[in-house]
Coordinates of C-alpha atoms and ligand atoms in Angstrom, one line a residue:
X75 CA -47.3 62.9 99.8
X76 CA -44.9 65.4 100.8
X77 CA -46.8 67.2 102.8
X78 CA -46.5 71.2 103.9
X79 CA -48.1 70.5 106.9
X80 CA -49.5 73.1 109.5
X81 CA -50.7 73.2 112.8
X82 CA -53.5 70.6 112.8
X83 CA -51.7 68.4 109.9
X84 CA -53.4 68.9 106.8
X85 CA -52.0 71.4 104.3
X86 CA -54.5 74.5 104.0
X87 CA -54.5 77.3 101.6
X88 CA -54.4 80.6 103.4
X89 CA -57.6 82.0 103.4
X90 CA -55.7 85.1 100.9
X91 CA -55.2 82.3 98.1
X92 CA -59.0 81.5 97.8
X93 CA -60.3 84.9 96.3
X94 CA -64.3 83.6 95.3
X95 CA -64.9 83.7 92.2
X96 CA -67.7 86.2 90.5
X97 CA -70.5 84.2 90.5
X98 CA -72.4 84.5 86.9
X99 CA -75.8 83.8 87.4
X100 CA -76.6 85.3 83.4
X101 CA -80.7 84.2 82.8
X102 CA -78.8 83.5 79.8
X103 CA -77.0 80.9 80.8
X104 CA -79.8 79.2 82.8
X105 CA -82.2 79.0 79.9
X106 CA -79.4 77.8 77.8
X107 CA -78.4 74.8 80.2
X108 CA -81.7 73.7 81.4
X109 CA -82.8 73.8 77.6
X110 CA -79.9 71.3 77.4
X111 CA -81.3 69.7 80.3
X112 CA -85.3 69.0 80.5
X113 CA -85.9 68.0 76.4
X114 CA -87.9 64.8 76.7
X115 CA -87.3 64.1 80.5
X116 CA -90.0 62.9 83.6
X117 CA -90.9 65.7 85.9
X118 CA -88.4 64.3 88.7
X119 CA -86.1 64.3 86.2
X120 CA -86.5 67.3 85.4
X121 CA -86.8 68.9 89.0
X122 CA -83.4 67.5 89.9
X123 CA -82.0 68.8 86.4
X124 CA -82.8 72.3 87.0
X125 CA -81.7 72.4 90.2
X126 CA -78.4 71.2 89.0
X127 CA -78.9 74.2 85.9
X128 CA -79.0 76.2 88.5
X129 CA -76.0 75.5 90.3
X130 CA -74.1 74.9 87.0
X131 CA -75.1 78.4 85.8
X132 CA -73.6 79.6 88.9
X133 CA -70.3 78.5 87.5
X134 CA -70.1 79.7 83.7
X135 CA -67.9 81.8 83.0
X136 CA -67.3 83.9 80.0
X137 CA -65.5 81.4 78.1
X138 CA -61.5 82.2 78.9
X139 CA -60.9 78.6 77.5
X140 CA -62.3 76.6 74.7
X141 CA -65.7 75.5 75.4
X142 CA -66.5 71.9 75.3
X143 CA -69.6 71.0 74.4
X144 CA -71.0 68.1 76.9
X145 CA -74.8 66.2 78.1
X146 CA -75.3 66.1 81.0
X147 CA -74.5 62.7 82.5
X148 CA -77.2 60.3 83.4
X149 CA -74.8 57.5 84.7
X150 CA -75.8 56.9 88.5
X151 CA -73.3 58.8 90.6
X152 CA -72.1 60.8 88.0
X153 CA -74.1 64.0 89.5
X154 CA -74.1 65.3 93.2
X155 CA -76.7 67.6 93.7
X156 CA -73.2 69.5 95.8
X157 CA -72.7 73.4 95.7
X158 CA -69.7 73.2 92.9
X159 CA -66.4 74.6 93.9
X160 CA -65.6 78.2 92.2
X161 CA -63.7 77.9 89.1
X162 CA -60.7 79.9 90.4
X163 CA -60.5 77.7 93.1
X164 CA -60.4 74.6 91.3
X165 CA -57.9 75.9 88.6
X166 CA -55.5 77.6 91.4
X167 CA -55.1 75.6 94.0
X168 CA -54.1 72.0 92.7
X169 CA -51.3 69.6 93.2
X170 CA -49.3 69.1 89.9
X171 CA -45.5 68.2 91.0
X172 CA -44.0 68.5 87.6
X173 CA -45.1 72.2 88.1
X174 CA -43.9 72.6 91.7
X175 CA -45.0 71.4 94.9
X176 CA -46.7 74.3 96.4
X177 CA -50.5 74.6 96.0
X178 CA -50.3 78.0 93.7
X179 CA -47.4 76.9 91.7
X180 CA -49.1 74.5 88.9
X181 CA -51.2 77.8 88.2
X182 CA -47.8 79.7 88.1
X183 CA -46.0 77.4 86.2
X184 CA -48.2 75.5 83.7
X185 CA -48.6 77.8 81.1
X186 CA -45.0 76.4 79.5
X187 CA -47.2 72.9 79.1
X188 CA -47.5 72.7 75.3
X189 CA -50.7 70.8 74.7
X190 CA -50.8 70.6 71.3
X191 CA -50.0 68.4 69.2
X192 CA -50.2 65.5 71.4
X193 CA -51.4 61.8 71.1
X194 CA -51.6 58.4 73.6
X195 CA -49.8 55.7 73.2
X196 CA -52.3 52.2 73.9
X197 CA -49.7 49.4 74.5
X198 CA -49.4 46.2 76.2
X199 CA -51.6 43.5 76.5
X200 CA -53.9 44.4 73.7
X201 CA -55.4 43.2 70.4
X202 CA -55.2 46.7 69.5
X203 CA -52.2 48.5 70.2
X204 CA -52.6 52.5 68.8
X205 CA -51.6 55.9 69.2
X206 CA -54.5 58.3 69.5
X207 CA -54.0 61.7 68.0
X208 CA -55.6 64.0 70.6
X209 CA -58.1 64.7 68.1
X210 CA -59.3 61.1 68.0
X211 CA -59.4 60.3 71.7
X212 CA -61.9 63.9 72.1
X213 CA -64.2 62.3 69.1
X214 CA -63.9 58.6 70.1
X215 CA -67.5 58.6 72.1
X216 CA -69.8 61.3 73.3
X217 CA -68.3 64.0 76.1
X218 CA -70.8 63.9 79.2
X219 CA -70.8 66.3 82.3
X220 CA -70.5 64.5 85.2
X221 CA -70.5 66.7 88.7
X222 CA -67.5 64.3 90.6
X223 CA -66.3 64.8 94.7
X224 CA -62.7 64.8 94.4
X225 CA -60.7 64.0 97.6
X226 CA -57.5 64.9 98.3
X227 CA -55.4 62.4 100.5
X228 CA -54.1 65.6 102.6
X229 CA -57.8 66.2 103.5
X230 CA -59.2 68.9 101.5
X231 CA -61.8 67.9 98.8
X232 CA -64.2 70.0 96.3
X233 CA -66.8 69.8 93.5
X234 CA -66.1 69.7 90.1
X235 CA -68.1 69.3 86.6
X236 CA -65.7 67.2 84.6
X237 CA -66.0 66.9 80.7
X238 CA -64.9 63.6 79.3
X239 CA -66.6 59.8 78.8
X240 CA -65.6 57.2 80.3
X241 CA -62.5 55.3 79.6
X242 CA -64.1 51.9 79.8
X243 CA -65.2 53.5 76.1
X244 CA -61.3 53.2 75.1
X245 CA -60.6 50.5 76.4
X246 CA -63.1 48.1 75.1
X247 CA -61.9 49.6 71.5
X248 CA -58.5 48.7 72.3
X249 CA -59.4 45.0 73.6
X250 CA -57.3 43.9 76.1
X251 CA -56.0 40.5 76.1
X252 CA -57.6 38.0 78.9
X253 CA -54.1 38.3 80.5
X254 CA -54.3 41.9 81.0
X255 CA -55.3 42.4 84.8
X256 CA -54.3 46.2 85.4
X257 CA -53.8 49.3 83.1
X258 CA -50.7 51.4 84.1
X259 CA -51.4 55.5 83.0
X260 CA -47.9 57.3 82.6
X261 CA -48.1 61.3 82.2
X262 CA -45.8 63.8 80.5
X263 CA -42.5 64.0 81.9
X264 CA -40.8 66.6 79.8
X265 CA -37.7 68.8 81.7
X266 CA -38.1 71.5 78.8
X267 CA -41.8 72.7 79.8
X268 CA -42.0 71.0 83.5
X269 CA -39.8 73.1 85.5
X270 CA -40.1 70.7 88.4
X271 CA -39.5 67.2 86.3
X272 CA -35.7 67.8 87.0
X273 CA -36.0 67.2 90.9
X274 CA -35.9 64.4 92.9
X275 CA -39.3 64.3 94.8
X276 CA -40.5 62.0 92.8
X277 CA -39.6 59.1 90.3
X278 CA -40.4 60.7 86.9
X279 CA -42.6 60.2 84.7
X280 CA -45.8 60.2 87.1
X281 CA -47.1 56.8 87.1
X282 CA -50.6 55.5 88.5
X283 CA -52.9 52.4 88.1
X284 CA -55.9 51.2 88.0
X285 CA -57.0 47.3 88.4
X286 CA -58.6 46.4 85.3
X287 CA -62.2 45.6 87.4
X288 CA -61.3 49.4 88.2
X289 CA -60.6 51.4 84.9
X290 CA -63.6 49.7 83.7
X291 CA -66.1 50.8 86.0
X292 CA -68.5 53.3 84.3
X293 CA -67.7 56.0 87.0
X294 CA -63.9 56.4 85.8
X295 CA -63.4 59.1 83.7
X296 CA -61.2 60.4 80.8
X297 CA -61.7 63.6 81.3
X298 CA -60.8 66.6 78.7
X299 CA -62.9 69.6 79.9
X300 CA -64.0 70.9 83.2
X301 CA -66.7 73.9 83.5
X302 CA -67.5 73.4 79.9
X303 CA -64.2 74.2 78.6
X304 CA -61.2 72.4 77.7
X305 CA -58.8 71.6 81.2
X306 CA -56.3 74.3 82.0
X307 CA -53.0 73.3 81.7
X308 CA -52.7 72.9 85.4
X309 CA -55.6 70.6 86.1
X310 CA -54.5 68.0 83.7
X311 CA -54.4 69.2 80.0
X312 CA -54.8 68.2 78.0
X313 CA -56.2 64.4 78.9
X314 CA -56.3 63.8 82.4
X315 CA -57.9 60.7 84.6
X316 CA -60.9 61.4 87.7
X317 CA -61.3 58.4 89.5
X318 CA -63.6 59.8 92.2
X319 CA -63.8 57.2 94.5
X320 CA -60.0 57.4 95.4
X321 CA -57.2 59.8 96.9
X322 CA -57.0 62.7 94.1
X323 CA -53.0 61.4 93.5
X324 CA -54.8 57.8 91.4
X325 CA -56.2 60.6 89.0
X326 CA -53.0 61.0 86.6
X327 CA -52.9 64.4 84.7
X328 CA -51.4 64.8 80.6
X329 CA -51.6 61.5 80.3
X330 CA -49.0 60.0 77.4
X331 CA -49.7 56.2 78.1
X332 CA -52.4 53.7 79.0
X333 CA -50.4 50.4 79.2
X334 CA -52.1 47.1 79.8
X335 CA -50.1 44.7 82.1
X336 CA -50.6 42.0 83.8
X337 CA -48.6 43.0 87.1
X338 CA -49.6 45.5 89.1
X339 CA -48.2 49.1 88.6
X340 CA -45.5 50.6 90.6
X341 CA -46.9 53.9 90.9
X342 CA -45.0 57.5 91.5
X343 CA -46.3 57.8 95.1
X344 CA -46.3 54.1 96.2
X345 CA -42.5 54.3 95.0
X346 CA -42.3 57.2 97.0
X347 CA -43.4 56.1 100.4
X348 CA -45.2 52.8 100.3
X349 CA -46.1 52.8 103.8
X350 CA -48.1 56.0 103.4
X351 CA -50.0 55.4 99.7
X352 CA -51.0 52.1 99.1
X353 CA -51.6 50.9 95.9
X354 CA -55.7 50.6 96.2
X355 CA -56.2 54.4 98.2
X356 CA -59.8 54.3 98.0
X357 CA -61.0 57.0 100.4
X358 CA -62.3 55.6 103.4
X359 CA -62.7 57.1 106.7
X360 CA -61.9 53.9 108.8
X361 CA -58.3 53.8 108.1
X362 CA -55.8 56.4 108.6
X363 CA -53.0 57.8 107.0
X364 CA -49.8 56.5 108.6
X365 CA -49.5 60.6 110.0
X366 CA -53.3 62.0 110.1
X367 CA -57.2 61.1 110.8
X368 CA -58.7 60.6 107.4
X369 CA -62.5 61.2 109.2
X370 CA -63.2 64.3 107.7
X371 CA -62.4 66.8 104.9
X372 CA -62.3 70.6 104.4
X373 CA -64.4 71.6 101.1
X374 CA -62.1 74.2 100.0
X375 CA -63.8 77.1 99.5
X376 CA -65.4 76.6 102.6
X377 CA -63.0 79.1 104.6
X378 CA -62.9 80.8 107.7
X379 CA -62.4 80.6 111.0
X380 CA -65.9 78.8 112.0
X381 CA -66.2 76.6 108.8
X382 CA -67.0 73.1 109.8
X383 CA -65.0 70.3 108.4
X384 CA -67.2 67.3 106.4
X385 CA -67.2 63.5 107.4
X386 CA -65.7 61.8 104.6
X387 CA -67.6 59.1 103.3
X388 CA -67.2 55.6 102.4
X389 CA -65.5 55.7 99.2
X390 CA -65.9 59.5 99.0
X391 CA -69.5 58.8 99.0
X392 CA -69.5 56.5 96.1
X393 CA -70.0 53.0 97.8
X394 CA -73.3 52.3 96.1
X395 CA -71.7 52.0 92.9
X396 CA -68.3 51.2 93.4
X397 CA -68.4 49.1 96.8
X398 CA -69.2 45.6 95.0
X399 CA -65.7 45.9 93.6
X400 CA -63.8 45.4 97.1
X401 CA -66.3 42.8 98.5
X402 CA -64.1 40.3 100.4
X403 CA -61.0 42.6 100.7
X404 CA -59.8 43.5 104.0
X405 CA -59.0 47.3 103.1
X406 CA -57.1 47.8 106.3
X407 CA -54.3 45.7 104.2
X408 CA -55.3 47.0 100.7
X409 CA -54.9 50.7 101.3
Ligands
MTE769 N1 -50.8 64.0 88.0 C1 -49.5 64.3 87.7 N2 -49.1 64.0 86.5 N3 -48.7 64.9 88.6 C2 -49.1 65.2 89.9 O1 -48.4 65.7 90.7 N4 -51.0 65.0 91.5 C3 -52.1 64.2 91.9 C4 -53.2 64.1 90.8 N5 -52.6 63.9 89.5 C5 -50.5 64.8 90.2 C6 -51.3 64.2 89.2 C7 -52.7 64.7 93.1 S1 -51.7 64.5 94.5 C8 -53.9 65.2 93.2 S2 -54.7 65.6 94.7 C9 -54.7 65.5 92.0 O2 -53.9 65.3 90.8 C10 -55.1 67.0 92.0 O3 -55.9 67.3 91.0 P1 -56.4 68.9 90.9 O4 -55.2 69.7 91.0 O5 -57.1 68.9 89.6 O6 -57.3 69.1 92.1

């Protein structure tokens, strides 16, 4: 990725961008989400539930965007019991290159993203090619909270309750062909509203991929909300991928296109600098990037002078469910 980089390599946000957010901690809104919460459920259940209300409440805000009504998830992994990241640092700070490359450009620049109408095209190697009004794809199954790490490959990572269902839901409506072995997303490229599509820093449109074993997994997402409303335009609006096992960069953002191939995608960053972001880029603390340690991680949010950096887990913490999929593979070559 090109990278800004600082004094100890990673790119930081000065501790001026990250202004925390007013906490809203409403008895309102607590009542509200754990009545969502504890209906019907075992007293574990329900202990780790409000616990999550809790922090969730933390986070609601007095509805700038459309809300998007969501259950919470009960998909193993989809929760961490994490302190979420503030909203305003999760809609601020964000990499979106069509917008810019700087951390507070996207922010800036996205508000010229029209979202509406828009639709995605399902083509390839499928029975049932389509093109899904936005409308559609947001009724096709149920929209579930799930609280995802994301981890950025420059090392910074935060917390994030993501609104969507999982894509395996699409794609099994779509059914791909037997030949079909990876699913290529391609996102809006359009020089009109992306200020940024016009320059060179990367091969436009922004393409990523999945291996099909991979977009299938319960854990990816198709995600259409985040906090309870719909995505701002800068984090991905108005349909945007969370694969939260990988480097942020595999989660596409306004996506147009899920194709179904049966070679695996060149993706916008691979293109880019092969040697750097492999093709697989599932986090993992035991290989490095080509130019840093990938050990550890800065929650942003976490600022200051004294903060202590995190140990990076094992497929960003996510090994138990997603580790069976790389059994075999030496991930030293399959970056
Ligand atoms: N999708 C598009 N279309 N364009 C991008 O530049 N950046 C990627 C990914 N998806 C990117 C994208 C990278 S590098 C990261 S780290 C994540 O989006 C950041 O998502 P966030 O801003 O929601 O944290």
């Amino acid at each position: 990725m090109l990278i800004k980089t600082n004094h100890d390599g990673f790119c930081h946000p000065l501790s001026s961008e990250i202004t925390p957010q007013r906490v809203y901690a409403g008895r309102r809104d607590l009542i509200k989400l754990m009545a969502g919460g504890v209906a019907g459920a075992a007293l574990t259940a329900w202990a780790l539930r409000a616990a999550h209300a809790q922090s969730a409440s933390a986070m609601v805000r007095p509805g700038k965007l459309a809300a998007l009504p969501s259950v919470k998830s009960s998909l193993a992994g989809a929760m961490t019991m994490e302190k979420l990241t503030d909203y305003k640092d999760a809609s601020s700070y964000n990499n979106f290159y069509e917008f810019g490359t700087d951390k507070s450009d996207p922010v800036r620049n996205a508000p010229s993203l029209k979202t509406r109408p828009w639709s995605v095209e399902i083509e390839g190697l499928v029975k049932k090619p389509a093109r899904y009004a936005l409308e559609d794809l947001l009724k096709l199954s149920a929209q579930e909270e799930r609280i995802y790490r994301l981890r950025c490959v420059e090392g910074w990572s935060m917390v994030i309750p993501w609104v969507g269902y999982s894509l395996s839901e699409l794609i099994r409506r779509v059914e791909p062909l037997g030949s079909a072995k990876y699913v290529e997303f391609v996102t809006l490229a359009d020089p009109k509203t992306m200020p940024f599509v016009g320059s060179r820093v990367l091969d436009w449109p922004y393409v990523e991929g999945l291996r099909m074993d991979e977009a299938m997994h319960p854990l990816t997402l198709l995600s259409f909300g985040m906090y309870g409303e719909v995505l701002p335009n800068q984090s991905g609006a108005p349909v945007r991928l969370v694969v939260p096992w990988k480097y942020g960069f595999k989660s596409g953002k306004s996506l147009v296109k899920i194709r179904f191939t049966d070679k695996q995608p060149d993706t916008a960053w691979n293109k880019a600098a092969a040697s750097e972001y492999g093709f697989f880029s599932n986090v993992n603390p035991n290989v490095d990037h080509p130019r840093w340690s990938q050990a550890s991680e800065r929650r942003i949010g976490e600022d200051g002078l004294f903060a202590r950096k995190r140990k990076t887990l094992m497929f960003n913490g996510y090994e138990a469910q997603v580790g069976q999929l790389y059994a075999g593979m030496d991930l030293k070559k399959f970056f």
